[in-house]
Coordinates of C-alpha atoms in Angstrom, one line a residue:
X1 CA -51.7 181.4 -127.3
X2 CA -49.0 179.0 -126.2
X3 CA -45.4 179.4 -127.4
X4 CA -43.4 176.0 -128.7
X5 CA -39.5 175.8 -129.3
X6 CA -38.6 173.8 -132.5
X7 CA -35.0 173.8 -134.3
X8 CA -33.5 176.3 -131.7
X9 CA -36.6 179.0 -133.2
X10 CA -39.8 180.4 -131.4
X11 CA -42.9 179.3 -132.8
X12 CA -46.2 181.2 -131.8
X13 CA -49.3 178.8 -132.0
X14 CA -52.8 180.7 -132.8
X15 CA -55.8 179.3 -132.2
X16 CA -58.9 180.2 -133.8
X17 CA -62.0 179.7 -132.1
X18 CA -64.7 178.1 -133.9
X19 CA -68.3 178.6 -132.3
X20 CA -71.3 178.6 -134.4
X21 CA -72.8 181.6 -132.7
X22 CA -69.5 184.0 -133.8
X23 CA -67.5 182.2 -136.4
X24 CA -68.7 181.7 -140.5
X25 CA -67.1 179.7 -143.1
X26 CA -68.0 180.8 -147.0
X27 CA -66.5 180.3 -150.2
X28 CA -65.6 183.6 -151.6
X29 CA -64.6 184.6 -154.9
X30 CA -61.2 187.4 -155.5
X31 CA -61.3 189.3 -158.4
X32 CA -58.3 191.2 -160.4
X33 CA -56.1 189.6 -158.2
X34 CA -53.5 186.5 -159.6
X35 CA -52.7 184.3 -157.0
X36 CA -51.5 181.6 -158.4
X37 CA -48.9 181.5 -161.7
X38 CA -51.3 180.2 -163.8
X39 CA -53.8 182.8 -163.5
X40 CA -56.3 180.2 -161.8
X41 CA -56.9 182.1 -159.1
X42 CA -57.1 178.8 -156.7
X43 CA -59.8 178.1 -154.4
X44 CA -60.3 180.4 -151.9
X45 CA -62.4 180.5 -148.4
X46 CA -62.9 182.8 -146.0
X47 CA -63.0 182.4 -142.0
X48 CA -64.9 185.6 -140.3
X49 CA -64.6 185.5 -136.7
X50 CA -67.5 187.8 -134.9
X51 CA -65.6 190.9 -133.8
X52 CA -62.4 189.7 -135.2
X53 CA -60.6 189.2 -138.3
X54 CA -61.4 188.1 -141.6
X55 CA -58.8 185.2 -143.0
X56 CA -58.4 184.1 -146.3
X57 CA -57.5 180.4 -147.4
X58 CA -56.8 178.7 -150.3
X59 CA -57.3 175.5 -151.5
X60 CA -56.0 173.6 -154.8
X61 CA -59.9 172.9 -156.3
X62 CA -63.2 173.3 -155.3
X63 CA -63.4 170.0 -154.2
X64 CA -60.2 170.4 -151.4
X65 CA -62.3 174.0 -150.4
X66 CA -65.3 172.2 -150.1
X67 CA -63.8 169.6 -147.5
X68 CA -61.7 172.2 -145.6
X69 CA -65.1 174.0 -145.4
X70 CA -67.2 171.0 -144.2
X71 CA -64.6 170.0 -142.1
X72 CA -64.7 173.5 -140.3
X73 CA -68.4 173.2 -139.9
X74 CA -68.5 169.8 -138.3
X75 CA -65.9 171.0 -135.8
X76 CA -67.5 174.2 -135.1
X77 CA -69.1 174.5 -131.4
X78 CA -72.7 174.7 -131.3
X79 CA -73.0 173.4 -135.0
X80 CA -76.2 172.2 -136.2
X81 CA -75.9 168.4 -136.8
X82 CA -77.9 168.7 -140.2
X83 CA -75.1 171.0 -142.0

């Protein structure tokens, strides 16, 4: 974790490891829950790292998840080239 200084405030940068062997990348679906104001529910994805934490994100439409999901596999470490 590296810290950065910006507008006199402390930022802390995370960075989230991405290695095939102990990181996955799935669509998921939340249920009962409104995210958004117009009940769509957005679309959301989840980021599982092996002995870690689960993290939630969420993208406009399925097609903006479905890059940001792509995108996380081609940069994953150890990825198979045929994803």
């Amino acid at each position: 974790q590296a810290a950065s200084v910006s507008s006199g405030r402390n930022l802390l940068r995370k960075d989230i490891p991405l290695r095939a062997s102990s990181c996955t990348c799935r669509a998921v679906k939340i249920r009962g829950v409104i995210i958004l104001p117009n009940n769509s529910g957005g679309a959301v994805f989840e980021l599982r790292i092996q002995g870690g934490s689960r993290r939630l994100w969420m993208a406009n439409t399925r097609e903006e998840r479905q890059a940001w999901m792509q995108a996380i596999h081609n940069a994953m470490i150890g990825a198979s080239v045929t994803r």
